[in-house]
């Protein structure tokens, strides 16, 4: 039988929220994109072109404000449960930088922390690269805390439930029989092939989550509808295969097939950051409008109370496991709960193309603010 969450965070004395980062003002955009693409040989002229998408939103990504809101919600939720844990925040590509945050934690005497990553699925860019960032930052900081990463949480009941509700709300705005397009960030097909401990983890987790959302909506309404997993924010040289179809191409297919409308559901994202507000709310919405296809976009979890409680409970779950206990590990679908510790060979990095062959950059320069 499920047991209530015990407010015991031992052996942890802090929590770290780890995210991608984004520019906060126009003069930040080029340095931010240089951080994101460092080592890829992409000229500044091309990055300035990409930066126009940020300038269209005042030169500011929404991701940092969304993380500030999540921090506030987490602190309130931890307090409600009586968990007296400081919660720090660090980013991969913009201030507050991860290394600076670890220095702050070390100065505060933090010995061991658990990290919440704002990426819910297994892949190199969504998991292993963050673990590499943590390893590099820890090596650079004297007396850095030991840090453990939470398991992947995309198939946690609370994460799925948030999308069930937001998808239902989107469908309520559309004609009867509207399709559902589940959207996530595209990655190279080779990266998917090696994602997760046994490969294909990125796609299989998304398909499993989508199936659970669809099944619950069908149970509620008795309506069966077309559903597809599609992708946005493709990047990299054109000769390198990435996961398809692109959401815009898919909208054209739906319109040609006579679909009465489509709910666009960004299951690959935890908040409404740049990929969502540009790739979906701007580009995809324009495509749907051009096609005369009614479209409604489902909300991401953001600071949904159930999502926030889930993150808090995952911290307590991991603490119990580290104490040698056998915590309940809630999950839905066919794949089982995520793993606490990744295998050394899990989600290996791909060899990047040489600068001479890297001719394409995505709308957000591969920023993948979800990862």
mmCIF file of C-alpha atoms in Angstrom:
data_model
loop_
_atom_site.group_PDB
_atom_site.id
_atom_site.type_symbol
_atom_site.label_atom_id
_atom_site.label_comp_id
_atom_site.label_asym_id
_atom_site.label_seq_id
_atom_site.Cartn_x
_atom_site.Cartn_y
_atom_site.Cartn_z
ATOM 1 C CA UNK A 1 0.000 0.000 0.000
ATOM 2 C CA UNK A 2 1.233 3.553 -0.679
ATOM 3 C CA UNK A 3 2.568 5.274 2.384
ATOM 4 C CA UNK A 4 2.509 9.007 3.145
ATOM 5 C CA UNK A 5 5.539 11.081 2.302
ATOM 6 C CA UNK A 6 7.772 11.458 5.350
ATOM 7 C CA UNK A 7 9.298 14.944 5.721
ATOM 8 C CA UNK A 8 12.843 13.638 6.155
ATOM 9 C CA UNK A 9 15.489 14.918 3.757
ATOM 10 C CA UNK A 10 18.485 13.241 5.407
ATOM 11 C CA UNK A 11 21.257 12.931 4.099
ATOM 12 C CA UNK A 12 20.676 16.090 2.069
ATOM 13 C CA UNK A 13 21.192 19.560 3.442
ATOM 14 C CA UNK A 14 20.232 21.470 0.262
ATOM 15 C CA UNK A 15 18.450 21.264 -3.085
ATOM 16 C CA UNK A 16 19.852 22.573 -6.378
ATOM 17 C CA UNK A 17 17.591 23.608 -9.261
ATOM 18 C CA UNK A 18 19.636 23.171 -12.441
ATOM 19 C CA UNK A 19 18.455 24.605 -15.742
ATOM 20 C CA UNK A 20 19.590 25.801 -19.148
ATOM 21 C CA UNK A 21 19.587 29.558 -18.714
ATOM 22 C CA UNK A 22 18.697 32.301 -21.146
ATOM 23 C CA UNK A 23 19.380 35.955 -21.951
ATOM 24 C CA UNK A 24 17.718 38.598 -19.793
ATOM 25 C CA UNK A 25 18.222 41.656 -22.061
ATOM 26 C CA UNK A 26 19.219 42.385 -25.671
ATOM 27 C CA UNK A 27 22.934 42.771 -24.939
ATOM 28 C CA UNK A 28 22.938 39.286 -23.392
ATOM 29 C CA UNK A 29 21.723 37.529 -26.535
ATOM 30 C CA UNK A 30 24.967 37.140 -28.500
ATOM 31 C CA UNK A 31 27.116 36.163 -25.472
ATOM 32 C CA UNK A 32 24.436 33.654 -24.465
ATOM 33 C CA UNK A 33 24.361 32.091 -27.930
ATOM 34 C CA UNK A 34 28.164 31.979 -27.925
ATOM 35 C CA UNK A 35 27.987 30.032 -24.644
ATOM 36 C CA UNK A 36 25.437 27.614 -26.071
ATOM 37 C CA UNK A 37 27.374 26.924 -29.272
ATOM 38 C CA UNK A 38 30.937 27.088 -27.946
ATOM 39 C CA UNK A 39 33.200 24.662 -29.798
ATOM 40 C CA UNK A 40 30.871 24.258 -32.784
ATOM 41 C CA UNK A 41 32.577 26.795 -35.047
ATOM 42 C CA UNK A 42 29.420 28.832 -35.710
ATOM 43 C CA UNK A 43 30.277 32.401 -36.785
ATOM 44 C CA UNK A 44 28.900 35.357 -34.853
ATOM 45 C CA UNK A 45 27.138 36.589 -37.988
ATOM 46 C CA UNK A 46 24.954 33.498 -37.993
ATOM 47 C CA UNK A 47 24.358 33.752 -34.253
ATOM 48 C CA UNK A 48 23.200 37.347 -34.714
ATOM 49 C CA UNK A 49 20.635 36.094 -37.218
ATOM 50 C CA UNK A 50 19.405 33.543 -34.711
ATOM 51 C CA UNK A 51 19.348 36.239 -32.051
ATOM 52 C CA UNK A 52 16.616 38.058 -33.969
ATOM 53 C CA UNK A 53 14.151 35.551 -32.557
ATOM 54 C CA UNK A 54 15.109 36.630 -29.043
ATOM 55 C CA UNK A 55 15.023 40.308 -29.995
ATOM 56 C CA UNK A 56 11.445 39.753 -31.146
ATOM 57 C CA UNK A 57 10.670 39.121 -27.476
ATOM 58 C CA UNK A 58 12.638 42.093 -26.171
ATOM 59 C CA UNK A 59 15.939 40.192 -26.120
ATOM 60 C CA UNK A 60 14.779 38.202 -23.125
ATOM 61 C CA UNK A 61 14.013 34.524 -22.769
ATOM 62 C CA UNK A 62 11.214 33.717 -20.322
ATOM 63 C CA UNK A 63 13.106 30.773 -18.852
ATOM 64 C CA UNK A 64 14.859 32.606 -16.018
ATOM 65 C CA UNK A 65 11.672 34.215 -14.709
ATOM 66 C CA UNK A 66 9.978 30.823 -14.928
ATOM 67 C CA UNK A 67 12.765 29.308 -12.844
ATOM 68 C CA UNK A 68 12.441 32.112 -10.298
ATOM 69 C CA UNK A 69 8.723 31.352 -10.036
ATOM 70 C CA UNK A 70 9.456 27.641 -9.666
ATOM 71 C CA UNK A 71 12.022 28.371 -6.953
ATOM 72 C CA UNK A 72 9.468 30.393 -5.002
ATOM 73 C CA UNK A 73 6.846 27.660 -5.380
ATOM 74 C CA UNK A 74 9.299 24.950 -4.302
ATOM 75 C CA UNK A 75 10.367 26.911 -1.233
ATOM 76 C CA UNK A 76 6.747 27.372 -0.214
ATOM 77 C CA UNK A 77 5.967 23.703 -0.816
ATOM 78 C CA UNK A 78 8.996 22.534 1.180
ATOM 79 C CA UNK A 79 7.978 24.826 4.001
ATOM 80 C CA UNK A 80 4.437 23.439 3.971
ATOM 81 C CA UNK A 81 5.865 19.953 4.569
ATOM 82 C CA UNK A 82 8.257 21.159 7.259
ATOM 83 C CA UNK A 83 11.373 20.511 5.167
ATOM 84 C CA UNK A 84 14.018 23.029 6.185
ATOM 85 C CA UNK A 85 16.210 22.838 3.090
ATOM 86 C CA UNK A 86 17.766 25.798 1.271
ATOM 87 C CA UNK A 87 17.104 25.691 -2.474
ATOM 88 C CA UNK A 88 19.808 27.051 -4.793
ATOM 89 C CA UNK A 89 19.637 27.733 -8.530
ATOM 90 C CA UNK A 90 22.307 27.357 -11.214
ATOM 91 C CA UNK A 91 22.327 27.359 -15.029
ATOM 92 C CA UNK A 92 24.342 25.739 -17.773
ATOM 93 C CA UNK A 93 24.625 28.728 -20.112
ATOM 94 C CA UNK A 94 23.781 31.953 -18.269
ATOM 95 C CA UNK A 95 23.803 33.555 -14.856
ATOM 96 C CA UNK A 96 23.472 32.287 -12.237
ATOM 97 C CA UNK A 97 26.144 29.949 -13.604
ATOM 98 C CA UNK A 98 26.371 26.474 -12.091
ATOM 99 C CA UNK A 99 30.010 26.868 -10.955
ATOM 100 C CA UNK A 100 29.203 30.132 -9.152
ATOM 101 C CA UNK A 101 26.239 28.484 -7.445
ATOM 102 C CA UNK A 102 28.397 25.587 -6.248
ATOM 103 C CA UNK A 103 30.883 28.096 -4.834
ATOM 104 C CA UNK A 104 28.026 29.722 -2.940
ATOM 105 C CA UNK A 105 26.882 26.348 -1.650
ATOM 106 C CA UNK A 106 30.404 25.447 -0.548
ATOM 107 C CA UNK A 107 30.768 28.793 1.239
ATOM 108 C CA UNK A 108 27.479 28.088 3.025
ATOM 109 C CA UNK A 109 28.828 24.759 4.259
ATOM 110 C CA UNK A 110 26.570 22.543 2.151
ATOM 111 C CA UNK A 111 27.933 19.003 2.176
ATOM 112 C CA UNK A 112 25.428 17.044 0.117
ATOM 113 C CA UNK A 113 22.601 18.173 -2.142
ATOM 114 C CA UNK A 114 20.060 16.701 -4.510
ATOM 115 C CA UNK A 115 19.573 18.310 -7.921
ATOM 116 C CA UNK A 116 16.314 18.918 -9.787
ATOM 117 C CA UNK A 117 16.982 19.282 -13.514
ATOM 118 C CA UNK A 118 14.372 21.044 -15.642
ATOM 119 C CA UNK A 119 14.452 18.213 -18.165
ATOM 120 C CA UNK A 120 12.133 15.254 -17.705
ATOM 121 C CA UNK A 121 13.372 12.694 -20.262
ATOM 122 C CA UNK A 122 16.525 10.626 -20.838
ATOM 123 C CA UNK A 123 18.970 11.750 -23.543
ATOM 124 C CA UNK A 124 22.502 13.086 -23.748
ATOM 125 C CA UNK A 125 21.465 16.745 -23.832
ATOM 126 C CA UNK A 126 18.685 16.266 -21.283
ATOM 127 C CA UNK A 127 20.599 14.209 -18.722
ATOM 128 C CA UNK A 128 24.200 13.160 -19.271
ATOM 129 C CA UNK A 129 25.340 16.621 -20.353
ATOM 130 C CA UNK A 130 23.965 18.035 -17.103
ATOM 131 C CA UNK A 131 25.834 15.343 -15.188
ATOM 132 C CA UNK A 132 29.000 16.323 -17.063
ATOM 133 C CA UNK A 133 28.349 19.972 -16.191
ATOM 134 C CA UNK A 134 27.985 19.008 -12.533
ATOM 135 C CA UNK A 135 31.199 16.994 -12.620
ATOM 136 C CA UNK A 136 33.128 19.876 -14.227
ATOM 137 C CA UNK A 137 31.741 22.451 -11.813
ATOM 138 C CA UNK A 138 32.413 20.241 -8.804
ATOM 139 C CA UNK A 139 36.024 19.738 -9.913
ATOM 140 C CA UNK A 140 36.454 23.499 -10.208
ATOM 141 C CA UNK A 141 35.120 24.349 -6.731
ATOM 142 C CA UNK A 142 37.028 23.642 -3.539
ATOM 143 C CA UNK A 143 34.961 21.716 -0.999
ATOM 144 C CA UNK A 144 32.075 21.446 -3.447
ATOM 145 C CA UNK A 145 29.094 19.474 -2.141
ATOM 146 C CA UNK A 146 28.356 15.934 -3.245
ATOM 147 C CA UNK A 147 25.359 16.118 -5.552
ATOM 148 C CA UNK A 148 22.836 13.427 -6.532
ATOM 149 C CA UNK A 149 20.408 13.816 -9.443
ATOM 150 C CA UNK A 150 16.705 12.972 -9.203
ATOM 151 C CA UNK A 151 15.311 10.268 -11.444
ATOM 152 C CA UNK A 152 13.606 11.155 -14.731
ATOM 153 C CA UNK A 153 10.059 12.186 -13.921
ATOM 154 C CA UNK A 154 8.196 12.401 -17.247
ATOM 155 C CA UNK A 155 6.105 9.322 -16.414
ATOM 156 C CA UNK A 156 5.343 10.402 -12.859
ATOM 157 C CA UNK A 157 1.548 10.515 -12.356
ATOM 158 C CA UNK A 158 1.635 14.216 -11.440
ATOM 159 C CA UNK A 159 3.568 15.236 -14.566
ATOM 160 C CA UNK A 160 1.169 13.276 -16.759
ATOM 161 C CA UNK A 161 -1.881 14.587 -14.875
ATOM 162 C CA UNK A 162 -0.822 18.179 -15.517
ATOM 163 C CA UNK A 163 -0.816 17.525 -19.256
ATOM 164 C CA UNK A 164 -4.116 15.648 -19.100
ATOM 165 C CA UNK A 165 -5.775 18.735 -17.633
ATOM 166 C CA UNK A 166 -4.107 21.228 -19.970
ATOM 167 C CA UNK A 167 -4.855 19.060 -23.023
ATOM 168 C CA UNK A 168 -8.498 18.761 -22.004
ATOM 169 C CA UNK A 169 -8.633 22.551 -21.686
ATOM 170 C CA UNK A 170 -7.095 23.006 -25.142
ATOM 171 C CA UNK A 171 -9.503 20.509 -26.725
ATOM 172 C CA UNK A 172 -12.439 22.375 -25.191
ATOM 173 C CA UNK A 173 -11.516 25.351 -27.394
ATOM 174 C CA UNK A 174 -11.571 23.291 -30.608
ATOM 175 C CA UNK A 175 -14.180 21.717 -32.870
ATOM 176 C CA UNK A 176 -15.339 18.196 -32.092
ATOM 177 C CA UNK A 177 -12.944 15.532 -33.332
ATOM 178 C CA UNK A 178 -9.812 17.676 -33.146
ATOM 179 C CA UNK A 179 -6.493 15.815 -33.280
ATOM 180 C CA UNK A 180 -3.715 15.954 -30.698
ATOM 181 C CA UNK A 181 -0.111 16.712 -31.662
ATOM 182 C CA UNK A 182 2.285 15.891 -28.819
ATOM 183 C CA UNK A 183 5.404 18.004 -29.300
ATOM 184 C CA UNK A 184 8.949 17.728 -28.028
ATOM 185 C CA UNK A 185 12.366 19.071 -28.987
ATOM 186 C CA UNK A 186 13.923 17.188 -31.884
ATOM 187 C CA UNK A 187 17.311 15.560 -31.363
ATOM 188 C CA UNK A 188 19.597 13.666 -33.766
ATOM 189 C CA UNK A 189 18.293 10.178 -34.477
ATOM 190 C CA UNK A 190 21.695 8.844 -33.405
ATOM 191 C CA UNK A 191 21.288 10.541 -30.020
ATOM 192 C CA UNK A 192 17.916 8.889 -29.558
ATOM 193 C CA UNK A 193 19.410 5.537 -30.546
ATOM 194 C CA UNK A 194 21.793 5.715 -27.570
ATOM 195 C CA UNK A 195 19.490 7.473 -25.092
ATOM 196 C CA UNK A 196 18.634 5.664 -21.885
ATOM 197 C CA UNK A 197 20.466 2.588 -20.675
ATOM 198 C CA UNK A 198 19.156 0.411 -23.528
ATOM 199 C CA UNK A 199 18.735 2.940 -26.341
ATOM 200 C CA UNK A 200 15.698 4.669 -27.868
ATOM 201 C CA UNK A 201 14.855 6.047 -24.445
ATOM 202 C CA UNK A 202 14.011 9.549 -25.610
ATOM 203 C CA UNK A 203 11.341 8.514 -28.105
ATOM 204 C CA UNK A 204 10.017 5.567 -26.101
ATOM 205 C CA UNK A 205 9.476 7.694 -22.986
ATOM 206 C CA UNK A 206 7.631 10.353 -24.997
ATOM 207 C CA UNK A 207 5.439 7.767 -26.687
ATOM 208 C CA UNK A 208 4.631 6.193 -23.333
ATOM 209 C CA UNK A 209 3.682 9.528 -21.776
ATOM 210 C CA UNK A 210 1.577 10.463 -24.804
ATOM 211 C CA UNK A 211 -0.240 7.126 -24.632
ATOM 212 C CA UNK A 212 -1.107 7.687 -20.967
ATOM 213 C CA UNK A 213 -2.495 11.170 -21.615
ATOM 214 C CA UNK A 214 -4.507 9.899 -24.569
ATOM 215 C CA UNK A 215 -5.900 6.943 -22.633
ATOM 216 C CA UNK A 216 -7.060 9.120 -19.732
ATOM 217 C CA UNK A 217 -8.747 11.623 -22.053
ATOM 218 C CA UNK A 218 -10.461 8.789 -23.889
ATOM 219 C CA UNK A 219 -11.586 7.277 -20.582
ATOM 220 C CA UNK A 220 -13.108 10.605 -19.552
ATOM 221 C CA UNK A 221 -14.823 11.464 -22.804
ATOM 222 C CA UNK A 222 -15.313 8.216 -24.689
ATOM 223 C CA UNK A 223 -13.869 9.982 -27.732
ATOM 224 C CA UNK A 224 -11.093 8.389 -29.772
ATOM 225 C CA UNK A 225 -9.014 10.863 -31.777
ATOM 226 C CA UNK A 226 -5.896 11.028 -33.915
ATOM 227 C CA UNK A 227 -2.680 11.512 -31.955
ATOM 228 C CA UNK A 228 0.919 11.917 -33.148
ATOM 229 C CA UNK A 229 4.337 12.610 -31.640
ATOM 230 C CA UNK A 230 6.010 15.458 -33.542
ATOM 231 C CA UNK A 231 9.069 17.644 -33.069
ATOM 232 C CA UNK A 232 10.267 21.234 -33.041
ATOM 233 C CA UNK A 233 13.553 23.172 -32.934
ATOM 234 C CA UNK A 234 15.546 20.947 -35.268
ATOM 235 C CA UNK A 235 19.168 22.070 -35.508
ATOM 236 C CA UNK A 236 22.495 20.952 -36.898
ATOM 237 C CA UNK A 237 23.748 20.429 -40.446
ATOM 238 C CA UNK A 238 21.109 19.291 -42.938
ATOM 239 C CA UNK A 239 22.961 16.063 -43.724
ATOM 240 C CA UNK A 240 22.543 14.807 -40.125
ATOM 241 C CA UNK A 241 19.199 13.019 -39.550
ATOM 242 C CA UNK A 242 17.033 14.387 -36.738
ATOM 243 C CA UNK A 243 13.754 13.131 -35.353
ATOM 244 C CA UNK A 244 10.770 14.013 -37.546
ATOM 245 C CA UNK A 245 8.146 15.144 -38.483
ATOM 246 C CA UNK A 246 8.487 18.822 -37.730
ATOM 247 C CA UNK A 247 5.383 20.258 -36.126
ATOM 248 C CA UNK A 248 4.791 22.651 -39.043
ATOM 249 C CA UNK A 249 4.968 19.854 -41.609
ATOM 250 C CA UNK A 250 2.595 17.850 -39.438
ATOM 251 C CA UNK A 251 0.065 20.689 -39.335
ATOM 252 C CA UNK A 252 0.083 20.745 -43.121
ATOM 253 C CA UNK A 253 -0.581 16.995 -43.151
ATOM 254 C CA UNK A 254 -3.471 17.388 -40.717
ATOM 255 C CA UNK A 255 -5.024 20.153 -42.782
ATOM 256 C CA UNK A 256 -4.717 18.089 -45.957
ATOM 257 C CA UNK A 257 -6.382 15.164 -44.173
ATOM 258 C CA UNK A 258 -9.327 17.361 -43.184
ATOM 259 C CA UNK A 259 -8.700 17.494 -39.447
ATOM 260 C CA UNK A 260 -11.196 19.894 -37.806
ATOM 261 C CA UNK A 261 -8.528 21.247 -35.441
ATOM 262 C CA UNK A 262 -5.491 20.323 -33.394
ATOM 263 C CA UNK A 263 -4.419 20.587 -29.771
ATOM 264 C CA UNK A 264 -0.661 21.149 -29.649
ATOM 265 C CA UNK A 265 0.650 19.589 -26.435
ATOM 266 C CA UNK A 266 4.315 20.328 -25.533
ATOM 267 C CA UNK A 267 4.973 17.222 -23.447
ATOM 268 C CA UNK A 268 8.743 17.599 -23.834
ATOM 269 C CA UNK A 269 8.824 20.891 -21.904
ATOM 270 C CA UNK A 270 8.324 21.740 -18.243
ATOM 271 C CA UNK A 271 7.600 25.459 -18.783
ATOM 272 C CA UNK A 272 6.707 27.979 -21.495
ATOM 273 C CA UNK A 273 10.221 28.990 -22.466
ATOM 274 C CA UNK A 274 11.595 30.036 -25.851
ATOM 275 C CA UNK A 275 10.942 26.828 -27.774
ATOM 276 C CA UNK A 276 7.309 26.961 -26.697
ATOM 277 C CA UNK A 277 6.575 30.645 -27.194
ATOM 278 C CA UNK A 278 8.495 30.914 -30.481
ATOM 279 C CA UNK A 279 8.354 27.484 -32.124
ATOM 280 C CA UNK A 280 4.767 26.768 -31.107
ATOM 281 C CA UNK A 281 2.974 29.983 -30.147
ATOM 282 C CA UNK A 282 4.580 31.949 -32.980
ATOM 283 C CA UNK A 283 5.716 29.715 -35.857
ATOM 284 C CA UNK A 284 3.273 26.809 -35.512
ATOM 285 C CA UNK A 285 0.391 29.164 -34.769
ATOM 286 C CA UNK A 286 1.200 31.103 -37.949
ATOM 287 C CA UNK A 287 1.295 27.869 -39.935
ATOM 288 C CA UNK A 288 -2.066 26.764 -38.541
ATOM 289 C CA UNK A 289 -3.578 30.179 -39.290
ATOM 290 C CA UNK A 290 -2.302 30.077 -42.867
ATOM 291 C CA UNK A 291 -3.827 26.624 -43.285
ATOM 292 C CA UNK A 292 -7.137 27.617 -41.707
ATOM 293 C CA UNK A 293 -6.612 24.903 -39.111
ATOM 294 C CA UNK A 294 -7.978 25.729 -35.638
ATOM 295 C CA UNK A 295 -5.191 25.251 -33.104
ATOM 296 C CA UNK A 296 -5.018 25.487 -29.318
ATOM 297 C CA UNK A 297 -1.838 25.032 -27.324
ATOM 298 C CA UNK A 298 -1.903 23.124 -24.040
ATOM 299 C CA UNK A 299 -0.097 24.658 -21.079
ATOM 300 C CA UNK A 300 3.130 23.219 -19.675
ATOM 301 C CA UNK A 301 3.355 22.281 -15.957
ATOM 302 C CA UNK A 302 5.252 25.441 -14.958
ATOM 303 C CA UNK A 303 4.296 26.026 -11.336
ATOM 304 C CA UNK A 304 1.226 23.794 -11.341
ATOM 305 C CA UNK A 305 0.779 22.792 -7.670
ATOM 306 C CA UNK A 306 0.764 19.087 -8.523
ATOM 307 C CA UNK A 307 4.022 19.411 -10.435
ATOM 308 C CA UNK A 308 5.680 21.350 -7.626
ATOM 309 C CA UNK A 309 4.527 18.800 -5.045
ATOM 310 C CA UNK A 310 5.875 16.031 -7.273
ATOM 311 C CA UNK A 311 9.356 17.592 -7.338
ATOM 312 C CA UNK A 312 9.307 17.994 -3.568
ATOM 313 C CA UNK A 313 8.194 14.392 -3.096
ATOM 314 C CA UNK A 314 10.916 13.153 -5.451
ATOM 315 C CA UNK A 315 13.502 14.826 -3.216
ATOM 316 C CA UNK A 316 12.070 12.994 -0.201
ATOM 317 C CA UNK A 317 11.913 9.753 -2.211
ATOM 318 C CA UNK A 318 15.573 9.984 -3.180
ATOM 319 C CA UNK A 319 16.571 10.828 0.393
ATOM 320 C CA UNK A 320 14.803 7.720 1.664
ATOM 321 C CA UNK A 321 16.558 5.603 -0.945
ATOM 322 C CA UNK A 322 19.934 7.049 0.055
ATOM 323 C CA UNK A 323 19.190 6.101 3.659
ATOM 324 C CA UNK A 324 18.736 2.499 2.537
ATOM 325 C CA UNK A 325 14.935 2.523 2.464
ATOM 326 C CA UNK A 326 12.544 1.215 -0.168
ATOM 327 C CA UNK A 327 10.455 4.260 -1.134
ATOM 328 C CA UNK A 328 7.398 4.032 -3.305
ATOM 329 C CA UNK A 329 8.311 5.207 -6.828
ATOM 330 C CA UNK A 330 5.099 6.412 -8.476
ATOM 331 C CA UNK A 331 4.939 6.107 -12.249
ATOM 332 C CA UNK A 332 2.464 5.340 -15.005
ATOM 333 C CA UNK A 333 2.835 3.613 -18.355
ATOM 334 C CA UNK A 334 4.792 0.572 -19.414
ATOM 335 C CA UNK A 335 8.393 1.592 -18.787
ATOM 336 C CA UNK A 336 8.616 1.687 -15.002
ATOM 337 C CA UNK A 337 10.149 4.432 -12.850
ATOM 338 C CA UNK A 338 13.311 6.251 -13.797
ATOM 339 C CA UNK A 339 16.608 5.175 -12.319
ATOM 340 C CA UNK A 340 18.488 6.997 -9.560
ATOM 341 C CA UNK A 341 21.974 6.363 -10.934
ATOM 342 C CA UNK A 342 22.879 6.294 -14.609
ATOM 343 C CA UNK A 343 25.132 3.601 -16.034
ATOM 344 C CA UNK A 344 28.550 4.847 -17.221
ATOM 345 C CA UNK A 345 27.627 4.044 -20.835
ATOM 346 C CA UNK A 346 24.170 5.647 -20.693
ATOM 347 C CA UNK A 347 23.396 8.415 -23.230
ATOM 348 C CA UNK A 348 26.906 8.899 -24.680
ATOM 349 C CA UNK A 349 27.768 12.141 -26.440
ATOM 350 C CA UNK A 350 27.728 12.219 -30.223
ATOM 351 C CA UNK A 351 30.750 13.341 -32.196
ATOM 352 C CA UNK A 352 29.982 16.825 -33.466
ATOM 353 C CA UNK A 353 30.417 17.716 -37.152
ATOM 354 C CA UNK A 354 33.504 19.758 -37.968
ATOM 355 C CA UNK A 355 32.989 23.521 -38.260
ATOM 356 C CA UNK A 356 33.355 23.325 -42.045
ATOM 357 C CA UNK A 357 30.337 21.028 -42.325
ATOM 358 C CA UNK A 358 28.177 22.639 -39.655
ATOM 359 C CA UNK A 359 26.060 24.876 -41.858
ATOM 360 C CA UNK A 360 22.751 25.136 -40.050
ATOM 361 C CA UNK A 361 21.662 26.583 -36.734
ATOM 362 C CA UNK A 362 18.141 26.303 -35.323
ATOM 363 C CA UNK A 363 15.886 29.206 -34.485
ATOM 364 C CA UNK A 364 17.193 29.144 -30.920
ATOM 365 C CA UNK A 365 20.709 28.007 -31.822
ATOM 366 C CA UNK A 366 20.184 24.595 -30.334
ATOM 367 C CA UNK A 367 19.477 26.251 -27.022
ATOM 368 C CA UNK A 368 17.072 23.504 -26.073
ATOM 369 C CA UNK A 369 15.915 25.395 -23.018
ATOM 370 C CA UNK A 370 14.168 22.227 -21.960
ATOM 371 C CA UNK A 371 17.509 20.513 -21.477
#
